[in-house]
Coordinates of C-alpha atoms in Angstrom, one line a residue:
M1 CA -64.9 -42.4 7.6
S2 CA -63.4 -39.5 9.6
Y3 CA -66.4 -39.6 11.9
M4 CA -65.8 -43.2 12.7
V5 CA -62.1 -42.6 13.4
K6 CA -63.0 -39.8 15.8
A7 CA -65.6 -42.0 17.4
F8 CA -63.1 -44.7 18.0
Q9 CA -60.6 -42.3 19.4
G10 CA -63.2 -41.0 21.7
F11 CA -64.0 -44.5 22.8
V12 CA -60.4 -45.4 23.6
R13 CA -59.8 -42.1 25.4
S14 CA -61.2 -43.5 28.6
P15 CA -61.6 -41.2 31.6
L16 CA -59.0 -43.3 33.4
R17 CA -56.5 -42.5 30.7
S18 CA -57.2 -38.9 30.1
R19 CA -57.6 -37.6 33.6
E20 CA -54.9 -36.9 36.1
L21 CA -54.2 -40.1 38.0
S22 CA -54.3 -39.8 41.8
A23 CA -51.8 -41.4 44.1
K24 CA -54.4 -44.0 45.0
G25 CA -55.1 -44.7 41.4
F26 CA -51.4 -45.0 40.6
L27 CA -51.0 -47.6 43.4
I28 CA -54.0 -49.5 42.1
W29 CA -52.4 -49.7 38.7
I30 CA -49.1 -51.0 40.1
A31 CA -50.8 -53.6 42.3
S32 CA -53.1 -54.8 39.6
T33 CA -50.3 -55.0 37.1
A34 CA -48.2 -57.1 39.5
F35 CA -51.1 -59.4 40.2
I36 CA -51.8 -60.0 36.5
Q37 CA -48.1 -60.5 35.7
V38 CA -47.7 -63.2 38.3
I39 CA -50.8 -65.1 37.1
V40 CA -49.6 -64.9 33.5
A41 CA -46.1 -66.1 34.5
E42 CA -47.6 -69.1 36.3
M43 CA -49.9 -69.9 33.5
I44 CA -47.0 -70.0 31.1
Q45 CA -45.0 -72.2 33.5
R46 CA -47.8 -74.6 34.3
G47 CA -49.4 -74.7 30.9
D48 CA -53.0 -73.5 31.7
F49 CA -55.0 -71.2 33.9
K50 CA -56.5 -74.0 36.0
S51 CA -53.2 -75.2 37.3
A52 CA -52.1 -71.7 38.0
F53 CA -55.3 -71.0 40.0
V54 CA -55.0 -74.3 42.0
W55 CA -51.4 -73.3 42.9
I56 CA -52.6 -69.8 44.0
Y57 CA -55.4 -71.2 46.0
S58 CA -53.2 -73.8 47.7
N59 CA -50.2 -71.4 48.3
L60 CA -51.7 -68.0 49.0
L61 CA -48.7 -66.7 51.0
V62 CA -46.3 -67.9 48.3
F63 CA -48.4 -66.2 45.7
L64 CA -48.3 -63.0 47.6
M65 CA -44.5 -63.2 47.9
N66 CA -44.3 -63.6 44.1
D67 CA -46.7 -60.6 43.8
F68 CA -44.4 -58.5 46.0
L69 CA -41.4 -59.4 43.8
A70 CA -43.4 -58.3 40.8
V71 CA -44.0 -55.0 42.5
V72 CA -40.3 -54.6 43.2
L73 CA -39.7 -55.3 39.5
L74 CA -42.2 -52.6 38.6
C75 CA -40.6 -50.1 41.0
F76 CA -37.2 -50.7 39.3
F77 CA -38.7 -49.9 35.9
L78 CA -40.5 -46.9 37.4
F79 CA -37.1 -45.6 38.4
L80 CA -35.6 -46.2 34.9
T81 CA -38.5 -44.8 32.9
G82 CA -40.4 -42.4 35.3
N83 CA -43.4 -43.3 33.3
L84 CA -46.3 -45.6 34.3
R85 CA -47.1 -46.6 30.7
L86 CA -43.6 -47.5 29.8
T87 CA -43.1 -49.3 33.1
V88 CA -46.2 -51.6 32.6
I89 CA -45.3 -52.4 29.0
S90 CA -41.5 -53.0 29.5
S91 CA -41.8 -55.0 32.7
S92 CA -44.6 -57.1 31.3
V93 CA -42.6 -57.9 28.1
L94 CA -39.5 -58.8 30.2
L95 CA -41.5 -61.1 32.5
I96 CA -43.3 -62.8 29.7
L97 CA -39.9 -63.3 27.9
L98 CA -38.4 -64.8 31.0
S99 CA -41.4 -67.0 31.6
L100 CA -41.3 -68.4 28.1
T101 CA -37.6 -69.0 28.3
N102 CA -38.2 -70.8 31.6
M103 CA -40.9 -73.0 29.9
V104 CA -38.7 -73.9 26.9
K105 CA -35.6 -74.7 29.0
K106 CA -37.7 -77.0 31.3
Q107 CA -39.1 -78.8 28.2
F108 CA -35.7 -79.4 26.7
L109 CA -33.4 -79.8 29.7
G110 CA -35.6 -80.5 32.6
D111 CA -34.3 -77.4 34.6
P112 CA -35.9 -74.0 35.1
L113 CA -34.3 -70.7 34.2
F114 CA -31.4 -69.8 36.5
P115 CA -29.8 -66.4 37.2
W116 CA -26.5 -67.6 35.8
D117 CA -28.0 -68.6 32.5
F118 CA -27.7 -65.0 31.3
G119 CA -24.0 -65.6 30.8
R120 CA -24.6 -68.1 27.9
F121 CA -26.2 -65.9 25.2
D122 CA -23.5 -67.0 22.7
Q123 CA -24.3 -70.7 23.2
V124 CA -28.1 -70.2 23.1
Y125 CA -27.7 -68.2 19.8
N126 CA -25.6 -71.0 18.3
L127 CA -28.1 -73.7 19.3
L128 CA -31.3 -71.9 18.3
P129 CA -31.2 -73.1 14.6
K130 CA -31.2 -76.7 15.9
I131 CA -34.4 -76.2 17.8
S132 CA -36.1 -73.6 15.6
G133 CA -39.1 -75.8 15.0
E134 CA -39.9 -75.8 18.7
V135 CA -39.0 -72.2 19.4
L136 CA -40.7 -70.4 16.5
P137 CA -44.2 -70.8 18.0
V138 CA -42.9 -69.4 21.3
L139 CA -41.4 -66.4 19.5
F140 CA -44.6 -65.9 17.6
F141 CA -46.6 -65.9 20.8
L142 CA -44.1 -63.4 22.3
G143 CA -44.4 -61.1 19.3
V144 CA -48.2 -61.1 19.6
M145 CA -48.0 -60.4 23.3
I146 CA -45.7 -57.4 22.7
I147 CA -48.1 -56.0 20.1
V148 CA -51.0 -56.4 22.5
L149 CA -49.2 -54.8 25.3
I150 CA -48.1 -51.8 23.2
L151 CA -51.7 -51.3 22.0
A152 CA -53.0 -51.6 25.5
G153 CA -50.4 -49.1 26.7
V154 CA -51.2 -46.6 24.0
F155 CA -55.0 -46.8 24.4
F156 CA -55.7 -47.7 28.0
I157 CA -52.8 -47.1 30.4
P158 CA -52.9 -43.6 31.8
K159 CA -50.1 -41.1 31.3
Y160 CA -48.5 -40.7 34.6
R161 CA -45.0 -39.4 35.2
L162 CA -43.0 -39.5 38.4
R163 CA -41.0 -36.5 39.5
L164 CA -37.3 -36.9 39.8
R165 CA -37.4 -36.7 43.6
T166 CA -40.0 -39.5 43.6
R167 CA -37.9 -41.6 41.2
M168 CA -34.9 -41.3 43.5
G169 CA -37.0 -42.3 46.4
V170 CA -38.1 -45.4 44.5
L171 CA -34.4 -46.2 43.7
V172 CA -33.4 -46.0 47.3
G173 CA -36.3 -48.4 48.2
V174 CA -35.3 -50.9 45.5
A175 CA -31.6 -50.6 46.4
I176 CA -32.5 -51.6 50.0
L177 CA -34.9 -54.3 49.1
I178 CA -32.8 -56.2 46.5
P179 CA -29.9 -57.1 48.8
L180 CA -32.4 -58.1 51.5
L181 CA -34.2 -60.4 49.0
V182 CA -31.1 -61.8 47.4
F183 CA -29.4 -62.6 50.7
Y184 CA -32.7 -63.5 52.4
R185 CA -31.2 -66.4 54.3
H186 CA -29.2 -63.9 56.4
T187 CA -32.0 -61.5 57.1
P188 CA -35.3 -61.5 59.0
I189 CA -37.0 -62.5 55.7
Q190 CA -35.8 -66.0 56.4
T191 CA -37.8 -66.1 59.6
L192 CA -40.9 -65.0 57.8
F193 CA -40.3 -67.7 55.2
K194 CA -40.0 -70.3 57.9
M195 CA -43.2 -69.1 59.5
A196 CA -44.9 -69.4 56.1
E197 CA -43.3 -72.8 55.5
I198 CA -41.5 -71.5 52.4
E199 CA -38.5 -73.6 51.6
H200 CA -35.8 -73.3 49.0
I201 CA -35.9 -76.7 47.3
Y202 CA -32.4 -76.3 45.8
W203 CA -31.9 -80.1 45.3
V204 CA -34.8 -80.4 42.9
Q205 CA -35.0 -77.1 41.0
T206 CA -38.1 -78.0 38.9
Q207 CA -40.0 -78.5 42.1
N208 CA -38.6 -75.3 43.6
S209 CA -39.9 -73.4 40.6
L210 CA -43.3 -75.1 40.7
E211 CA -43.9 -74.9 44.5
N212 CA -42.4 -71.4 45.1
G213 CA -43.5 -69.9 41.8
F214 CA -41.3 -68.6 39.0
L215 CA -40.3 -65.3 40.5
L216 CA -39.6 -66.5 44.0
G217 CA -37.9 -69.7 42.8
F218 CA -35.7 -67.6 40.6
M219 CA -35.0 -65.1 43.3
M220 CA -34.0 -67.8 45.8
N221 CA -31.2 -68.9 43.4
T222 CA -29.7 -65.4 42.9
E223 CA -27.5 -65.7 46.1
Y224 CA -25.8 -68.7 44.5
I225 CA -24.3 -66.6 41.8
M226 CA -21.6 -66.0 44.4
V227 CA -20.0 -68.9 46.3
L228 CA -19.5 -68.1 49.9
K229 CA -16.4 -69.3 51.9
P230 CA -17.3 -72.4 53.9
A231 CA -16.9 -72.3 57.7
G232 CA -13.5 -73.4 58.9
Y233 CA -11.6 -72.7 55.7
S234 CA -7.9 -72.0 56.5
E235 CA -4.5 -73.2 55.5
E236 CA -4.3 -75.2 58.7
T237 CA -7.6 -77.0 58.0
I238 CA -6.5 -77.9 54.5
S239 CA -3.1 -79.1 55.7
K240 CA -4.8 -81.5 58.1
I241 CA -7.2 -82.9 55.4
T242 CA -4.4 -83.4 52.9
A243 CA -1.5 -84.5 55.2
E244 CA -2.0 -88.2 54.7
D245 CA -2.5 -87.9 50.9
K246 CA 0.6 -85.7 50.3
A247 CA 2.8 -88.1 52.2
D248 CA 1.6 -91.1 50.3
S249 CA 1.7 -89.6 46.8
A250 CA 5.0 -87.8 47.1
V251 CA 6.9 -91.1 47.6
A252 CA 5.1 -92.9 44.8
A253 CA 5.3 -90.2 42.1
A254 CA 9.0 -90.6 41.6
S255 CA 8.6 -94.3 40.8
V256 CA 6.1 -93.6 38.1
Q257 CA 8.4 -91.1 36.3
D258 CA 11.2 -93.8 36.4
S259 CA 9.1 -96.7 35.2
G260 CA 9.2 -98.2 31.7
M261 CA 6.7 -98.1 28.9
K262 CA 3.5 -96.5 30.0
S263 CA 0.0 -97.3 28.6
D264 CA -1.6 -94.7 26.4
I265 CA -4.9 -93.5 27.9
V266 CA -7.8 -92.7 25.6
V267 CA -10.9 -91.3 27.2
I268 CA -14.0 -90.9 25.1
L269 CA -16.9 -89.0 26.5
D270 CA -19.6 -89.9 23.9
E271 CA -22.4 -87.4 23.4
S272 CA -25.8 -88.6 24.9
F273 CA -24.5 -92.2 24.9
W274 CA -27.0 -94.5 26.5
D275 CA -28.5 -98.0 25.9
P276 CA -32.0 -97.4 24.3
T277 CA -32.8 -101.1 24.6
R278 CA -33.5 -100.4 28.2
F279 CA -36.9 -99.0 27.2
P280 CA -39.8 -101.3 28.0
K281 CA -42.4 -102.0 25.4
V282 CA -40.0 -101.2 22.5
A283 CA -38.4 -103.6 20.0
F284 CA -35.4 -102.8 17.9
S285 CA -34.8 -104.2 14.4
E286 CA -31.2 -104.9 15.5
D287 CA -29.0 -104.3 18.6
P288 CA -27.5 -100.8 18.2
L289 CA -24.7 -101.7 20.6
P290 CA -23.1 -105.1 19.7
N291 CA -19.5 -103.9 19.9
F292 CA -20.0 -102.1 23.2
R293 CA -21.5 -105.2 24.8
R294 CA -18.6 -107.3 23.5
L295 CA -16.0 -104.9 24.9
S296 CA -17.9 -104.8 28.2
N297 CA -17.3 -108.6 28.5
E298 CA -13.6 -108.1 27.8
G299 CA -12.9 -105.4 30.3
T300 CA -14.4 -103.5 33.2
S301 CA -18.0 -102.3 32.8
G302 CA -20.2 -100.2 35.0
Q303 CA -22.3 -97.0 35.0
I304 CA -21.6 -93.3 35.6
L305 CA -24.0 -91.4 37.8
S306 CA -24.2 -88.3 35.6
P307 CA -24.8 -84.9 37.4
V308 CA -26.9 -83.7 34.4
F309 CA -29.7 -84.7 32.0
G310 CA -30.0 -83.8 28.3
G311 CA -27.2 -81.2 28.3
S312 CA -24.4 -79.4 30.2
T313 CA -21.8 -81.9 29.0
A314 CA -19.0 -79.6 30.3
N315 CA -20.0 -80.4 33.9
V316 CA -19.4 -84.1 33.3
E317 CA -16.0 -83.2 31.8
F318 CA -15.2 -81.0 34.7
E319 CA -16.0 -83.7 37.3
F320 CA -14.0 -86.4 35.5
L321 CA -10.9 -84.2 34.7
T322 CA -10.6 -82.4 38.0
G323 CA -12.0 -84.8 40.6
L324 CA -14.2 -82.0 41.9
S325 CA -18.0 -82.2 42.2
T326 CA -20.7 -79.9 40.8
N327 CA -22.9 -81.0 43.8
F328 CA -21.3 -78.1 45.7
L329 CA -22.1 -75.6 43.0
P330 CA -25.5 -74.1 42.1
Q331 CA -27.7 -76.5 40.1
G332 CA -27.5 -75.6 36.4
A333 CA -24.2 -73.6 36.8
I334 CA -21.5 -74.4 34.3
A335 CA -18.2 -74.7 36.2
Y336 CA -16.0 -74.0 33.1
Q337 CA -17.7 -70.7 32.5
Q338 CA -18.2 -69.5 36.0
Y339 CA -15.7 -70.9 38.3
V340 CA -12.5 -72.2 36.6
T341 CA -10.3 -69.1 36.5
K342 CA -6.8 -70.5 37.4
S343 CA -4.7 -73.6 36.9
L344 CA -6.0 -76.7 38.6
P345 CA -4.3 -80.0 39.6
A346 CA -6.5 -81.8 37.1
L347 CA -5.8 -85.2 35.5
P348 CA -4.0 -83.8 32.4
N349 CA -1.7 -81.7 34.6
L350 CA -0.9 -84.7 36.7
L351 CA -0.3 -87.0 33.8
Q352 CA 2.0 -84.4 32.2
R353 CA 4.2 -84.9 35.3
Y354 CA 4.3 -88.6 34.6
G355 CA 5.6 -88.0 31.1
Y356 CA 2.4 -88.0 29.1
E357 CA 1.5 -85.7 26.2
T358 CA -2.0 -84.4 26.8
T359 CA -4.5 -83.8 24.0
A360 CA -8.2 -82.8 23.9
I361 CA -10.4 -83.4 20.9
H362 CA -13.9 -82.0 20.4
P363 CA -15.4 -81.5 16.9
Y364 CA -17.3 -78.4 17.7
H365 CA -16.6 -74.7 18.3
G366 CA -13.6 -74.2 20.6
W367 CA -15.3 -71.3 22.3
F368 CA -18.3 -73.3 23.3
Y369 CA -18.3 -73.7 27.1
D370 CA -15.0 -71.7 27.0
R371 CA -13.1 -75.0 26.3
E372 CA -10.3 -73.2 24.4
K373 CA -9.7 -71.1 27.5
I374 CA -10.2 -73.8 30.2
Y375 CA -8.4 -76.8 28.7
P376 CA -4.9 -75.2 29.1
L377 CA -5.7 -74.5 32.7
L378 CA -6.4 -78.2 33.2
G379 CA -3.1 -79.2 31.6
F380 CA -4.0 -80.0 28.0
Q381 CA -1.1 -79.2 25.6
H382 CA -3.1 -79.6 22.5
F383 CA -6.8 -79.0 21.6
Y384 CA -8.4 -79.9 18.3
S385 CA -11.8 -78.4 17.8
L386 CA -14.2 -77.9 14.8
E387 CA -11.7 -75.7 13.0
D388 CA -9.3 -78.7 12.8
F389 CA -11.8 -81.0 11.2
N390 CA -11.9 -79.4 7.7
G391 CA -13.3 -81.8 5.2
A392 CA -14.5 -84.2 7.8
K393 CA -17.6 -86.3 7.3
I394 CA -20.9 -84.8 8.6
D395 CA -23.4 -87.3 9.8
G396 CA -26.8 -85.8 10.4
E397 CA -26.0 -82.3 11.6
Y398 CA -22.5 -82.7 13.2
I399 CA -19.1 -84.1 12.6
A400 CA -19.4 -87.9 12.6
D401 CA -18.1 -90.0 15.5
I402 CA -15.9 -92.0 13.1
E403 CA -13.9 -88.8 12.4
V404 CA -13.1 -88.6 16.1
S405 CA -11.9 -92.2 16.1
K406 CA -9.7 -91.4 13.1
R407 CA -8.2 -88.4 14.8
I408 CA -7.4 -90.4 17.9
I409 CA -5.6 -93.0 15.8
Q410 CA -3.7 -90.3 14.0
E411 CA -2.5 -88.9 17.3
L412 CA -1.4 -92.3 18.5
Q413 CA 0.4 -93.1 15.3
T414 CA 2.5 -89.9 15.5
A415 CA 3.2 -90.0 19.2
D416 CA 6.7 -90.3 20.5
Q417 CA 5.7 -90.5 24.2
P418 CA 2.8 -91.9 26.1
E419 CA -0.5 -90.2 25.2
F420 CA -3.4 -89.0 27.3
I421 CA -6.2 -88.2 24.8
F422 CA -9.6 -86.9 26.0
A423 CA -12.2 -86.8 23.2
V424 CA -15.8 -85.5 23.4
T425 CA -17.9 -86.5 20.5
M426 CA -20.8 -84.5 18.9
Q427 CA -22.7 -86.5 16.3
N428 CA -25.5 -87.7 18.5
H429 CA -26.3 -84.4 20.1
G430 CA -30.0 -83.7 20.4
P431 CA -32.7 -82.9 19.4
Y432 CA -33.5 -85.9 17.2
P433 CA -35.8 -85.0 14.3
A434 CA -37.0 -88.0 12.3
D435 CA -35.4 -86.6 9.1
R436 CA -31.9 -86.2 10.4
Y437 CA -30.6 -89.3 8.6
S438 CA -31.5 -90.2 5.0
D439 CA -31.3 -93.9 5.8
H440 CA -32.0 -95.9 9.0
T441 CA -30.3 -99.2 9.8
V442 CA -32.0 -99.4 13.1
S443 CA -35.8 -99.0 13.5
T444 CA -38.1 -99.4 16.4
S445 CA -41.6 -100.6 17.1
G446 CA -43.8 -100.7 20.1
S447 CA -45.6 -98.4 22.5
L448 CA -44.7 -95.1 20.7
T449 CA -46.5 -92.3 18.9
S450 CA -45.4 -91.6 15.4
E451 CA -43.5 -88.6 16.7
G452 CA -41.9 -90.6 19.5
K453 CA -40.9 -93.4 17.1
G454 CA -39.2 -90.8 14.8
I455 CA -37.2 -89.4 17.7
L456 CA -36.2 -92.8 19.0
D457 CA -35.3 -94.1 15.5
T458 CA -33.0 -91.1 15.0
Y459 CA -31.4 -91.5 18.4
A460 CA -30.8 -95.3 17.9
E461 CA -29.2 -94.6 14.6
G462 CA -26.7 -92.3 16.2
V463 CA -26.0 -94.8 19.0
R464 CA -25.3 -97.5 16.3
D465 CA -22.8 -95.1 14.6
A466 CA -21.1 -94.4 18.0
D467 CA -20.8 -98.1 18.6
A468 CA -19.3 -98.7 15.1
S469 CA -16.9 -95.8 15.7
L470 CA -15.8 -97.4 19.0
A471 CA -15.2 -100.7 17.2
Y472 CA -13.2 -98.9 14.5
L473 CA -10.9 -97.6 17.2
T474 CA -10.5 -100.8 19.2
D475 CA -10.0 -102.9 16.1
Y476 CA -7.0 -100.7 15.3
L477 CA -5.7 -100.9 18.9
R478 CA -5.9 -104.7 18.9
K479 CA -3.2 -104.7 16.2
S480 CA -1.1 -101.9 17.8
D481 CA 2.0 -102.7 19.8
R482 CA 1.4 -99.7 22.0
P483 CA -0.4 -100.7 25.3
T484 CA -3.5 -98.6 25.4
I485 CA -6.4 -98.3 27.8
V486 CA -9.7 -97.0 26.6
V487 CA -12.3 -95.4 28.9
Y488 CA -15.6 -94.9 27.2
F489 CA -18.8 -93.5 28.7
G490 CA -21.8 -91.2 28.1
D491 CA -22.2 -87.7 29.4
H492 CA -25.9 -87.9 30.1
L493 CA -29.2 -89.5 29.0
P494 CA -30.5 -88.0 25.7
F495 CA -33.3 -85.4 25.4
L496 CA -36.0 -87.4 23.6
G497 CA -38.8 -84.9 23.1
K498 CA -40.3 -82.2 25.2
D499 CA -41.3 -83.1 28.8
Y500 CA -39.5 -86.5 28.6
Q501 CA -41.8 -87.6 25.8
V502 CA -40.3 -90.9 24.8
Y503 CA -39.4 -91.9 28.4
K504 CA -43.1 -91.4 29.3
E505 CA -44.5 -93.1 26.2
T506 CA -42.5 -96.2 26.8
G507 CA -43.3 -96.3 30.5
Y508 CA -39.6 -95.9 31.5
I509 CA -40.8 -93.1 33.8
T510 CA -44.2 -91.7 34.5
G511 CA -43.7 -88.1 35.7
N512 CA -41.4 -85.1 35.7
E513 CA -38.3 -84.7 37.9
N514 CA -40.2 -83.4 40.9
Q515 CA -42.2 -86.6 40.9
W516 CA -39.3 -89.1 40.5
S517 CA -38.6 -91.7 43.1
T518 CA -35.0 -92.4 44.0
E519 CA -35.1 -95.3 41.6
D520 CA -36.4 -93.1 38.8
T521 CA -33.5 -90.6 39.5
L522 CA -31.0 -93.4 39.2
K523 CA -32.6 -94.6 35.9
M524 CA -32.5 -91.1 34.5
K525 CA -28.9 -90.2 35.5
S526 CA -27.0 -93.5 34.9
V527 CA -25.1 -93.9 31.7
P528 CA -22.9 -96.9 30.5
L529 CA -19.2 -97.1 31.1
I530 CA -16.4 -99.4 29.9
I531 CA -12.7 -99.5 30.6
W532 CA -10.9 -101.7 28.1
S533 CA -7.3 -102.6 27.4
N534 CA -5.8 -103.8 24.1
D535 CA -3.7 -106.3 26.1
Q536 CA -6.1 -109.1 25.3
P537 CA -5.4 -112.8 24.7
D538 CA -6.3 -112.6 21.0
T539 CA -4.2 -109.5 20.2
V540 CA -1.0 -109.6 18.2
E541 CA 2.3 -109.8 20.0
T542 CA 2.9 -106.8 22.3
K543 CA 5.6 -105.8 24.7
A544 CA 3.4 -106.3 27.7
D545 CA 5.3 -109.3 28.9
T546 CA 8.7 -107.6 29.1
D547 CA 10.0 -106.2 32.4
A548 CA 9.9 -102.7 31.1
D549 CA 6.1 -103.0 30.7
A550 CA 5.3 -104.6 34.0
S551 CA 3.3 -101.7 35.1
S552 CA 1.2 -101.5 31.9
A553 CA 0.7 -105.3 32.0
D554 CA -0.4 -105.2 35.6
A555 CA -2.9 -102.4 34.8
A556 CA -4.3 -104.3 31.9
K557 CA -4.7 -107.5 34.0
T558 CA -6.5 -105.5 36.6
I559 CA -8.9 -104.1 34.1
R560 CA -9.6 -107.5 32.6
G561 CA -10.0 -109.0 36.0
T562 CA -12.6 -106.4 37.2
T563 CA -15.8 -107.2 35.4
D564 CA -18.4 -104.9 37.1
L565 CA -17.4 -101.6 38.6
G566 CA -21.0 -100.8 39.5
L567 CA -22.2 -97.2 39.8
I568 CA -19.6 -94.4 40.2
S569 CA -19.6 -90.6 40.0
P570 CA -17.5 -89.0 37.3
S571 CA -15.7 -87.0 39.9
F572 CA -14.4 -90.3 41.3
L573 CA -13.6 -92.0 38.0
G574 CA -10.3 -90.2 37.5
A575 CA -9.0 -91.5 40.9
Y576 CA -10.2 -95.0 40.0
L577 CA -8.3 -94.9 36.7
L578 CA -5.1 -93.7 38.4
K579 CA -5.4 -96.6 40.9
Q580 CA -5.8 -99.2 38.1
L581 CA -2.7 -97.8 36.4
N582 CA -0.8 -97.9 39.7
Y583 CA -0.2 -94.1 39.4
P584 CA -0.4 -92.1 42.6
G585 CA -2.8 -89.2 42.6
N586 CA -2.4 -85.7 43.9
T587 CA -4.3 -84.5 47.0
I588 CA -7.7 -84.2 45.3
F589 CA -7.5 -87.6 43.5
E590 CA -6.2 -89.3 46.6
Y591 CA -9.1 -87.9 48.6
T592 CA -11.7 -88.8 46.0
S593 CA -10.2 -92.3 45.9
R594 CA -10.9 -92.7 49.6
M595 CA -14.4 -91.2 49.1
A596 CA -15.2 -93.7 46.3
D597 CA -14.2 -96.6 48.5
V598 CA -17.1 -95.9 50.8
L599 CA -19.5 -93.8 48.7
P600 CA -18.9 -94.5 45.0
A601 CA -22.0 -92.7 43.8
Y602 CA -22.3 -89.1 45.1
G603 CA -25.1 -87.2 43.4
K604 CA -27.1 -84.1 44.1
S605 CA -30.2 -86.0 45.5
V606 CA -29.2 -89.6 45.4
F607 CA -26.3 -91.5 47.0
V608 CA -25.1 -95.1 46.8
D609 CA -22.6 -96.6 49.3
R610 CA -20.1 -99.4 48.7
H611 CA -22.7 -102.0 49.8
G612 CA -25.2 -100.8 47.1
Q613 CA -27.5 -99.1 49.6
T614 CA -29.3 -96.2 48.1
Y615 CA -30.2 -92.9 49.9
N616 CA -32.0 -89.8 48.9
E617 CA -30.3 -87.9 51.7
L618 CA -26.7 -88.2 52.7
P619 CA -26.3 -90.2 55.9
S620 CA -24.7 -88.5 58.8
S621 CA -21.8 -91.0 58.7
F622 CA -20.6 -89.4 55.4
Q623 CA -21.2 -85.8 56.2
E624 CA -17.7 -85.1 57.7
A625 CA -16.2 -86.5 54.5
E626 CA -18.5 -84.3 52.4
K627 CA -17.5 -81.3 54.4
N628 CA -13.8 -81.9 53.8
Y629 CA -14.5 -82.6 50.2
W630 CA -16.1 -79.1 49.9
L631 CA -13.3 -77.5 51.7
L632 CA -10.8 -79.0 49.2
E633 CA -12.9 -77.9 46.3
Y634 CA -13.3 -74.4 47.6
D635 CA -9.6 -74.2 48.2
L636 CA -8.8 -75.1 44.6
L637 CA -11.5 -73.1 42.8
F638 CA -12.0 -70.1 45.0
G639 CA -9.4 -70.1 47.7
K640 CA -5.6 -69.9 48.0
Q641 CA -4.9 -73.4 46.7
Y642 CA -3.1 -74.4 49.9
S643 CA -3.6 -78.1 48.9
K644 CA -1.3 -77.6 45.9
K645 CA 1.7 -76.7 48.0

């Protein structure tokens, strides 16, 4: 036995490992490792070696740029460790981990890994148990690769240590290269990219990652961790943009404060709310949305052009509550966590000035997306989170939507002044395993695999519960003598299986985001909206006909008289609501109101004007308005807030 062990040891002690490595041999190791690392990263991203090879063959210069970035990464680890073996193992483990994370994120949310995702470890940790079935095979693969790399390092990678002077030289080189790469658009590297026809496809990040490679696509986004001041930003410029809005709103604000009874405003942002009956080739045992359709006929209905898919609810909240747009921020960034650091003239702050009590409700952890820190900056006086729902009904995995409706009613019953309530539900959060609910009232049939059917059945059951919870609230409001306006819409379309599984099985779409047409983008980003008032012909007697309630009655009539709002961005919805209530906005809401009059749907890569004309690039006639919009947003988020003066 001892002879066999010695023989094996002799076998693995290759000449390459045991001899002193020359400088040339060392460079060959570095170049070979970088080459292999990029190929492995692209295989993970694309799913197989063939796709990775086709990409390399078709984009040789792009591949070489990714290879160069892998060399820079190796040099950084060489400085840290001073050891070739540790450098190869540790950098390879890191790159494989990042590549697998990129793959999982794209499968679940449709977006690649971004540099700013590293600030969300607490949320990833919290959600991991919900997707453990999907993640465990990935973690197993990662564990196997780590073991393989360690064994390869011990037995095959030569011992080679760098002298301290050499390590410091490597550090200087890396320190020079990293800023040049991060801020490449302002260096000669940009010229080289143009010559090589390398373009940062920031408007479709999945395509950016696939065409430019994982490492280069990731690197191109690093600059956007920081938001640079736009050209022309100054107090004088902001004053010119806001002069008209300030003059109009200042006169009207006093009249609102002196008016009679004001309508309560209840806004419900329902988790993953969408109409699944839009799927072709699928039949439902019953309509999961009968109440929503009835309320749509009684009030104003339309659609929201969501800035996200499958997640990042906080960005939809941010747009609606502030009137600001995430289009100006890096794709995938979460405004709450990265950019909201001071008080903003948001809708709750504005309504407080008009005599409203402002309350936020979300039956999940208050720290998630930093809501407990951000909501006070937006003007919320009260915030009820998961900790305030002790003993509440759990439906599936989360607090049931009906509990949110009950909490809203409770707040209205105890209010002694007009209420602005903003509620974000949780029950129908994905993923949607077939066994989430013990019983299903709604079932589906049609062009679906058994897995796809299980996912859609679970989602449809959650939609039905959301619809019933909405009916529970509106049935109460019909009997209430407090005039109330309800705004109800979804945050984004649901994640229904990896790689848009159910959407593809039903033929709703045929490809991934980088293959979508403008029409596909609209289909995958548009969620239902209704605005409803309890001042209906069949309600019990209210005070809406008295002189004191003229403003509320006028608002209710306007809402009943407008049947189809069409498609609108959430950043413009707050201004629309204020307009229907006859409330003046502040500078940002007055500006977005004027924007919405001409360009109601303002997305990242799709735009719809007031005539219903769709564009995948913003027409030049709107670019001045967009520039001013960004100046206002920069002023409020990052600047001196001149527009608040």
